[in-house]
mmCIF file of C-alpha atoms and ligand atoms in Angstrom:
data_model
loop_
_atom_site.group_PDB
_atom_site.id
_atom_site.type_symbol
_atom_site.label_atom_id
_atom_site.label_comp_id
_atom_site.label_asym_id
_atom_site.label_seq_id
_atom_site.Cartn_x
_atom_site.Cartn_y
_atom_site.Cartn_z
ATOM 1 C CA UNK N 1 4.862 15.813 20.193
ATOM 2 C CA UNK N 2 2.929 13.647 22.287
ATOM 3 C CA UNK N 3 3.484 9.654 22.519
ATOM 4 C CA UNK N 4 0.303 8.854 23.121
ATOM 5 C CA UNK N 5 -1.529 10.906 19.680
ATOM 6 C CA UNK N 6 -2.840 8.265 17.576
ATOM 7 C CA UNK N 7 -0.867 7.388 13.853
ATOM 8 C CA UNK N 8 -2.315 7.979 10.574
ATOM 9 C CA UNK N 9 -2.699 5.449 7.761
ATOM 10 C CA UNK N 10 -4.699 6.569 4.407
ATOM 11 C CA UNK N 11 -5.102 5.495 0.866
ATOM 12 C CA UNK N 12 -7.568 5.887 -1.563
ATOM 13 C CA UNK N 13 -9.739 3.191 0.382
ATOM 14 C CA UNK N 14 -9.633 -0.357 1.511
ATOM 15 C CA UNK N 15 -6.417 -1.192 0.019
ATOM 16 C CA UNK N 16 -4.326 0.909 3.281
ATOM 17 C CA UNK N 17 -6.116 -1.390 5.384
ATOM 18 C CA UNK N 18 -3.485 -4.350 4.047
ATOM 19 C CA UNK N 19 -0.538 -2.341 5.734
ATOM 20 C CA UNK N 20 -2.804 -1.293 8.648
ATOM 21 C CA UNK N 21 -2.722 -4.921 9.546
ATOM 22 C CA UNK N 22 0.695 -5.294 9.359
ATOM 23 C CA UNK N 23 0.873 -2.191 11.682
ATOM 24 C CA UNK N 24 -0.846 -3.675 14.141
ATOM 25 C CA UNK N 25 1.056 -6.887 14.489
ATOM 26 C CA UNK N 26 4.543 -4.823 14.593
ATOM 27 C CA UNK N 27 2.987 -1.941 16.931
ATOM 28 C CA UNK N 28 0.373 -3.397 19.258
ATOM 29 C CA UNK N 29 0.413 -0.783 21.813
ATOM 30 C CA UNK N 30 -0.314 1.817 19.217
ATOM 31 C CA UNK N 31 -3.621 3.821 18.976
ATOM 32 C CA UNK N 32 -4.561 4.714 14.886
ATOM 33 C CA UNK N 33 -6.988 6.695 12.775
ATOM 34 C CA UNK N 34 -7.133 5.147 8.860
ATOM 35 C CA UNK N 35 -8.706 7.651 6.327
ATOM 36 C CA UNK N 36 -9.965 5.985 3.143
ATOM 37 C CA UNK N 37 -10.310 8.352 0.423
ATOM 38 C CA UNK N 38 -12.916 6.287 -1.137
ATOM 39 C CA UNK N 39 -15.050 9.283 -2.553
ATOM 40 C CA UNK N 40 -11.806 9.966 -4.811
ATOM 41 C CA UNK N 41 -10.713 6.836 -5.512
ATOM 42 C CA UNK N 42 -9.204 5.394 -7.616
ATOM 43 C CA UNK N 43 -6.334 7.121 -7.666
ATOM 44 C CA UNK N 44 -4.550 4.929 -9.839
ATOM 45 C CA UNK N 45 -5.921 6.561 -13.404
ATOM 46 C CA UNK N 46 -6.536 9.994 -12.167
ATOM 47 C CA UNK N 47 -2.651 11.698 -12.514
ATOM 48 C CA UNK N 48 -0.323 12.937 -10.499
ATOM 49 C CA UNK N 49 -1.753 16.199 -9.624
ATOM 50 C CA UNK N 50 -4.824 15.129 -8.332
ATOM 51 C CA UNK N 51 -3.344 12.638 -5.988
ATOM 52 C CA UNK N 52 -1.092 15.000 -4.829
ATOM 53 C CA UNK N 53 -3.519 17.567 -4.033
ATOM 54 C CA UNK N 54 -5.948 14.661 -2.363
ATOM 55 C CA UNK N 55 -2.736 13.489 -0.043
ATOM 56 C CA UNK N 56 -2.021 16.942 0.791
ATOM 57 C CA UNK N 57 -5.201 17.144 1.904
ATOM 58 C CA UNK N 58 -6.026 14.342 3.812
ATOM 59 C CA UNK N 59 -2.063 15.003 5.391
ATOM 60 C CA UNK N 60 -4.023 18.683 6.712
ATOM 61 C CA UNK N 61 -6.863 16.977 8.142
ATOM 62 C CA UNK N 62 -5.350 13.881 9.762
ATOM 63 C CA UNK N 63 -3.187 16.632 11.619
ATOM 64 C CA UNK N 64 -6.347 18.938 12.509
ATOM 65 C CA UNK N 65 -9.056 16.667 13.541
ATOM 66 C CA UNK N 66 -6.837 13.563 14.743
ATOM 67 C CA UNK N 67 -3.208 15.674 15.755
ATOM 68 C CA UNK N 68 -1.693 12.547 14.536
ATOM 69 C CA UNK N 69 2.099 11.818 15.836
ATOM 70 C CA UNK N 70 2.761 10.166 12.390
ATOM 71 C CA UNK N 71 1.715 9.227 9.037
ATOM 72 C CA UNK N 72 1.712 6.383 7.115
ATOM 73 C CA UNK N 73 0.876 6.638 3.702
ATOM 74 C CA UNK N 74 -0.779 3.620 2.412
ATOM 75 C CA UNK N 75 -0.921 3.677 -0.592
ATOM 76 C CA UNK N 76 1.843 3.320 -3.350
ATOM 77 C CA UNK N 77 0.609 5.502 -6.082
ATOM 78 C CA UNK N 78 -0.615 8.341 -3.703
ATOM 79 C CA UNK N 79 3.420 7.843 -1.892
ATOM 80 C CA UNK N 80 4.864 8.122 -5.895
ATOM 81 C CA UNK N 81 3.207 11.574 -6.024
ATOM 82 C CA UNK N 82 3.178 13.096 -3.207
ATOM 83 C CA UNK N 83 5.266 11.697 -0.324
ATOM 84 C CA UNK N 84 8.070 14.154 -0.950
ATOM 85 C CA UNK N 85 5.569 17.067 -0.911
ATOM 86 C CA UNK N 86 3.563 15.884 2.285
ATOM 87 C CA UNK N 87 7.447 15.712 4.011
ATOM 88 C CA UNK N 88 8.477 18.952 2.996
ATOM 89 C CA UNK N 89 5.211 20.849 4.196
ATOM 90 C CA UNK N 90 4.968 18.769 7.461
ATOM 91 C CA UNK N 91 9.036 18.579 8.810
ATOM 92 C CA UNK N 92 8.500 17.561 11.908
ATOM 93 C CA UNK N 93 5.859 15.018 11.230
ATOM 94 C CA UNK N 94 7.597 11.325 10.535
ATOM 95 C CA UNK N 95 5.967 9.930 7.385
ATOM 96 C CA UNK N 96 6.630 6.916 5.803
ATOM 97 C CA UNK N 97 5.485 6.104 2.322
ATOM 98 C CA UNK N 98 5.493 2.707 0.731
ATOM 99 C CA UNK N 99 6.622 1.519 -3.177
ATOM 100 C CA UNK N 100 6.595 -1.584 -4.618
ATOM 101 C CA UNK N 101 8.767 -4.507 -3.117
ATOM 102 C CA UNK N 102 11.282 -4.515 -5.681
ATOM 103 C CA UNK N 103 14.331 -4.692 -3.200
ATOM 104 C CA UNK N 104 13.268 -8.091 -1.643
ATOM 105 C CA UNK N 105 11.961 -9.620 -4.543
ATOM 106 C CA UNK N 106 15.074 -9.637 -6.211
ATOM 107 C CA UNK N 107 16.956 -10.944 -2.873
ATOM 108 C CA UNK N 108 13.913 -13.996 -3.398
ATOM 109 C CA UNK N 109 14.072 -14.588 -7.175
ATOM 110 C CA UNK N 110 16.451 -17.264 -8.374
ATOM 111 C CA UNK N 111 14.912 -17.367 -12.227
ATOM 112 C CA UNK N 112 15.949 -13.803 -12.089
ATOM 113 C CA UNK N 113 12.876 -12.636 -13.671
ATOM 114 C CA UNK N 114 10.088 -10.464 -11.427
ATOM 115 C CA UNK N 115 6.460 -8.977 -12.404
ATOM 116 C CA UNK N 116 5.548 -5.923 -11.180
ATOM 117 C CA UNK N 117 1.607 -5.278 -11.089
ATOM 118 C CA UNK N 118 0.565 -1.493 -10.151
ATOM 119 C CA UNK N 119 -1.793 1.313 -10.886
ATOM 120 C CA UNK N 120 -0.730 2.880 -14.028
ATOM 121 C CA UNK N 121 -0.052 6.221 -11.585
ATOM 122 C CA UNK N 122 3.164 4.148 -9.711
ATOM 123 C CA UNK N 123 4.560 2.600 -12.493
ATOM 124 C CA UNK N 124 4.972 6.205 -14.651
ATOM 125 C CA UNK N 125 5.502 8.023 -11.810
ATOM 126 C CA UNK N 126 9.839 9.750 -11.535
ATOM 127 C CA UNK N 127 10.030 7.682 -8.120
ATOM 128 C CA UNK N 128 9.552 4.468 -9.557
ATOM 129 C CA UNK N 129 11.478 4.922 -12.418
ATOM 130 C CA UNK N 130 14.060 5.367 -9.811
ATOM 131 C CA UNK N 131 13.607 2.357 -8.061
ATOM 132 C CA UNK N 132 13.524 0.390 -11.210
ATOM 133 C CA UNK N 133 16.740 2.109 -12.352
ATOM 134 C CA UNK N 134 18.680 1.123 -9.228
ATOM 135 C CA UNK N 135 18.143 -2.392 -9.764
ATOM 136 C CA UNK N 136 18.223 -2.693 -13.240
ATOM 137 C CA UNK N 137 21.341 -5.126 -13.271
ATOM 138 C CA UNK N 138 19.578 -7.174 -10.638
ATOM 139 C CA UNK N 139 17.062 -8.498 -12.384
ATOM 140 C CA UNK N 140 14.550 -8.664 -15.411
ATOM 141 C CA UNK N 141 11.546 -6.664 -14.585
ATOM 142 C CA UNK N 142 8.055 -7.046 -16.076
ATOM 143 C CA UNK N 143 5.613 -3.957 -15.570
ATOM 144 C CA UNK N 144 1.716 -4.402 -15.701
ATOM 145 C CA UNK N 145 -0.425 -1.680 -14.976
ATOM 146 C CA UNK N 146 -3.429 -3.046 -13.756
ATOM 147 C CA UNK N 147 -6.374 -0.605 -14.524
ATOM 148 C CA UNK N 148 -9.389 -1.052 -13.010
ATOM 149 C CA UNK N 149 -7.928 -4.051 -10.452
ATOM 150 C CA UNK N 150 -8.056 -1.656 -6.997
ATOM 151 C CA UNK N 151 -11.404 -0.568 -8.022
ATOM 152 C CA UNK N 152 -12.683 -3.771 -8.266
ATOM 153 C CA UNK N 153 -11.329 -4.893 -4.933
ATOM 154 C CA UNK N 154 -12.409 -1.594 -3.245
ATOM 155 C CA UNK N 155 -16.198 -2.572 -4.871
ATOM 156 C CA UNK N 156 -15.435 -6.341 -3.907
ATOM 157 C CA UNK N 157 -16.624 -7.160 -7.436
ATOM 158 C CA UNK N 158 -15.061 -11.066 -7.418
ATOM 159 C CA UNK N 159 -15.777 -11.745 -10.935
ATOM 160 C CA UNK N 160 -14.125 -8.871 -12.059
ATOM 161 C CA UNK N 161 -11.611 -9.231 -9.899
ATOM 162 C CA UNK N 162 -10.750 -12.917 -11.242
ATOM 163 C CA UNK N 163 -10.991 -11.608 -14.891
ATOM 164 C CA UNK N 164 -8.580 -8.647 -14.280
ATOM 165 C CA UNK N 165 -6.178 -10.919 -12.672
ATOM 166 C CA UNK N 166 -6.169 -13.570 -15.371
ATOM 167 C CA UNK N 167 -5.739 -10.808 -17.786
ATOM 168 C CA UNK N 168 -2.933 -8.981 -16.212
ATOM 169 C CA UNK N 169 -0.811 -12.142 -15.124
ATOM 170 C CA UNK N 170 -1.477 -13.291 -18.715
ATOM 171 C CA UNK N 171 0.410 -10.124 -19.901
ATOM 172 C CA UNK N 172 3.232 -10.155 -18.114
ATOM 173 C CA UNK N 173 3.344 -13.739 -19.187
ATOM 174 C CA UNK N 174 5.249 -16.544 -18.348
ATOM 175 C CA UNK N 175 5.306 -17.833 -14.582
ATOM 176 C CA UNK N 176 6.929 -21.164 -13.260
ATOM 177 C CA UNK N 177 10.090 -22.151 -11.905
ATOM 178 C CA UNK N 178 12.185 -22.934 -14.882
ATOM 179 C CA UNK N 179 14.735 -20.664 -16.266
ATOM 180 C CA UNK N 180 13.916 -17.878 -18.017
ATOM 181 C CA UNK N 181 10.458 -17.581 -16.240
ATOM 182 C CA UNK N 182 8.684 -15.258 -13.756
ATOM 183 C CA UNK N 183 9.107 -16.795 -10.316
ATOM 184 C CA UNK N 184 7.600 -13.214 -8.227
ATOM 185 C CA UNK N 185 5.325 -11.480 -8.432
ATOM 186 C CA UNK N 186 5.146 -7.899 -6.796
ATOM 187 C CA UNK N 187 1.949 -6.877 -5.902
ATOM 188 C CA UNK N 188 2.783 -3.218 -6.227
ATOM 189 C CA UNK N 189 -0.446 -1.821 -5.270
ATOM 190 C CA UNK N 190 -2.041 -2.223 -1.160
ATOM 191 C CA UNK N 191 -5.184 -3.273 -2.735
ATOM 192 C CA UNK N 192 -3.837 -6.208 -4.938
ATOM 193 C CA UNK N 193 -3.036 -8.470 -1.359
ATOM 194 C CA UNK N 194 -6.996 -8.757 -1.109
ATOM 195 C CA UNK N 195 -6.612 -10.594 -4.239
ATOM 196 C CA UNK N 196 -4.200 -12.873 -3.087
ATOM 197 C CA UNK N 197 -6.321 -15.825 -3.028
ATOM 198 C CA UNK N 198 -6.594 -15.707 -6.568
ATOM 199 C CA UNK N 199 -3.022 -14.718 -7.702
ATOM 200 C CA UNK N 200 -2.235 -18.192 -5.725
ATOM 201 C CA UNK N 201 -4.737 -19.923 -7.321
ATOM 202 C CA UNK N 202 -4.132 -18.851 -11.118
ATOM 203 C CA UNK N 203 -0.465 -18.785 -10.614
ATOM 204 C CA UNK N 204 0.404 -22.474 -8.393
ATOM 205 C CA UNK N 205 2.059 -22.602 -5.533
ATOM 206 C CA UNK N 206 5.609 -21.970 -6.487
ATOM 207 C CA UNK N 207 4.962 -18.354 -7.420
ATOM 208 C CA UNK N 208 6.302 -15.955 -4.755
ATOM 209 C CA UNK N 209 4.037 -13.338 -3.999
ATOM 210 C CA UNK N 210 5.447 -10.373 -2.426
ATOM 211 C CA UNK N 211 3.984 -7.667 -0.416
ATOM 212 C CA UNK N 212 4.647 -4.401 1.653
ATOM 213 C CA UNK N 213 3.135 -4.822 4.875
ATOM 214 C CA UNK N 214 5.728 -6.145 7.196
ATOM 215 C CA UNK N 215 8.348 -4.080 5.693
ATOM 216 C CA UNK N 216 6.493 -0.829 6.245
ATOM 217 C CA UNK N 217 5.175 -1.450 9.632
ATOM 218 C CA UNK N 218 8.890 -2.112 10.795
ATOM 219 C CA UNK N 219 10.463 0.627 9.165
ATOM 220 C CA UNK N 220 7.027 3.170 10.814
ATOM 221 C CA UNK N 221 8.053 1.253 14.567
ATOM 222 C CA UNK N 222 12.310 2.489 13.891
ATOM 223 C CA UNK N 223 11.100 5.823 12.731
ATOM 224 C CA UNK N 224 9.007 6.390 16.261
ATOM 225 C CA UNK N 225 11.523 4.829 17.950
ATOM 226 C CA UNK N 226 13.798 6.546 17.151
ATOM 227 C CA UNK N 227 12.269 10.043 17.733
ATOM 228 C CA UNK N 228 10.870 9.010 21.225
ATOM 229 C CA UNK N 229 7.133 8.404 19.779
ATOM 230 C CA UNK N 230 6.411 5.036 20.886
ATOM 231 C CA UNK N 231 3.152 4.499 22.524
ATOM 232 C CA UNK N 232 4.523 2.452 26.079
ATOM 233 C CA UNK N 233 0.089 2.276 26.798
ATOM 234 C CA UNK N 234 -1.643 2.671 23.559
ATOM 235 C CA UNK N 235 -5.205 0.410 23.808
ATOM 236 C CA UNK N 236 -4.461 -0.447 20.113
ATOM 237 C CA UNK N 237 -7.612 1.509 18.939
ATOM 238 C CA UNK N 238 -8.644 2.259 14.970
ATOM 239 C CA UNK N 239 -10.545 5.342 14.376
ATOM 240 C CA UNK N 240 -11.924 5.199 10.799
ATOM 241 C CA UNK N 241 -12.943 8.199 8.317
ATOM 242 C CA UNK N 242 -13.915 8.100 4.937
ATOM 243 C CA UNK N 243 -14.952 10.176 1.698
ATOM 244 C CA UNK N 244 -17.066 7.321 1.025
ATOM 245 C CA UNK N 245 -19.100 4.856 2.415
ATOM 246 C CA UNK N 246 -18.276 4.400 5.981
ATOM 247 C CA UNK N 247 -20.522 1.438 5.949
ATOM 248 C CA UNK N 248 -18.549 -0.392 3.599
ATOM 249 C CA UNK N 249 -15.124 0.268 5.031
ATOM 250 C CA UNK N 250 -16.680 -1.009 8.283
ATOM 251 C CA UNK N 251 -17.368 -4.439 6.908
ATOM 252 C CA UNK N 252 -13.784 -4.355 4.777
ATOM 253 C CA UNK N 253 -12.436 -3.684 8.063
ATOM 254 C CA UNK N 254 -14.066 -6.029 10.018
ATOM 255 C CA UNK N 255 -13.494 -8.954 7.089
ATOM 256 C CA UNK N 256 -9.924 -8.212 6.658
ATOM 257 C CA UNK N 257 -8.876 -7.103 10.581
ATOM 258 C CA UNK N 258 -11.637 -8.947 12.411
ATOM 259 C CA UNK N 259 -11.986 -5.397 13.658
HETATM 260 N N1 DGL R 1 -4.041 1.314 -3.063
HETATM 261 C C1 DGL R 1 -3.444 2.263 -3.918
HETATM 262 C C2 DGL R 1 -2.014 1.903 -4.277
HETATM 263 O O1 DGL R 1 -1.339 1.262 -3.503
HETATM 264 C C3 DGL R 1 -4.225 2.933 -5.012
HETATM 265 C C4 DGL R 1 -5.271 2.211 -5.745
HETATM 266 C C5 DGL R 1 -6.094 3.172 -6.559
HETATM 267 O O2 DGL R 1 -6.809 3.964 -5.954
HETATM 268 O O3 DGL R 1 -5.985 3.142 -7.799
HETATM 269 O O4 DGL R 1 -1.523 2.267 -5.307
#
């Protein structure tokens, strides 16, 4: 495999673009293509099937068209249904999913109590059950599924967005510092970091908001590392592709990535 292909990032559609940024920071050097699915998005609602066929897919085409060296998929709900599939189909391809920082938020909570928001696809999917399951002891976990949340953020409907997150922190109900109260918050979906303005804002500043970027991004740079993939003269390019509209994934990108 060549060092200098590009890597592959996808999702369902702008919500990849969080980790993408993280990639960039950890991986400079690195060239990548990011495929938002937008034209079958969202994935959240749609069951497992579906996303696994789409990330199958997308998996085929990054390979064809792109001959990506790696792929990162980013997006938590497509990972949930698919990541073991996309491995077993593609073994010499190093892909990294990513789930719901569960791990470090209970190394950050002292309350002891964490919310988890996601798509309703992650939170009933085997894989996070797993998760959940391995940590049970650590820590009291409150699940929200958040329909409708990525798709308002992909549409960048802000009024909808605010309502959805009032809603949804209001169910998992009740943040602060004291004991006995929810003192993180997971944002278990790559869109729901777009919304992080508002989280902060309905939520105070003592809230910890946790994220997957930096963790993925690291673990993608150990995983090339250690297979001999690292780019040593990568410009740091992003290809983009889309389902959708390419014009609006241009302008996410260039809000979010000053790309
Ligand atoms: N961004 C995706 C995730 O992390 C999916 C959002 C959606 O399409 O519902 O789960």
């Amino acid at each position: 495999m060549d060092r200098d292909r590009p890597i592959g990032v996808f999702d369902s559609g702008v919500g990849g673009l969080s980790i993408l940024r993280a990639l960039r920071a950890e991986l400079p050097r690195e060239d990548f293509v990011y495929f938002s699915d937008a034209g079958h998005a969202p994935y959240g609602e749609k069951g497992e099937e579906f996303v696994s066929g789409r990330s199958l897919a997308i998996a085929v085409d990054l390979l064809e068209q792109h001959r990506i060296k790696g792929l990162v998929i980013a997006c938590n709900t497509a990972t949930a249904a698919a990541v073991h599939l996309v491995r077993a189909k593609h073994t010499d391809l190093p892909v990294v999913g990513v789930e719901p920082a569960l791990k470090p938020a209970v190394a950050l909570t002292k309350t002891g109590h964490v919310a988890v928001l996601a798509t309703r696809g992650t939170l009933s999917s085997a894989k996070f059950k797993a998760l959940r399951d391995s940590l049970e002891d650590q820590a009291e976990f409150q699940l929200v599924p958040c329909d409708g949340l990525a798709a308002a953020i992909e549409n960048d409907d802000q009024p909808l967005v605010r309502e959805l997150c009032r809603r949804y922190t209001r169910e998992a109900c009740c943040f602060g510092t004291a004991p006995g109260e929810i003192d993180t918050l997971v944002l278990g979906c790559t869109h729901y970091p777009f919304a992080a303005g508002v989280f902060r804002e309905l939520l105070g500043p003592d809230v910890q908001l946790v994220e997957t970027g930096q963790p993925v991004a690291r673990q993608t740079r150990r995983l090339l590392e250690e297979m001999g993939l690292l780019n040593p003269s990568g410009q740091g390019t992003v290809r983009f592709q889309t389902t959708g509209d390419a014009e609006a994934l241009k302008t996410a990108a260039s809000r979010w990535l000053s790309l």
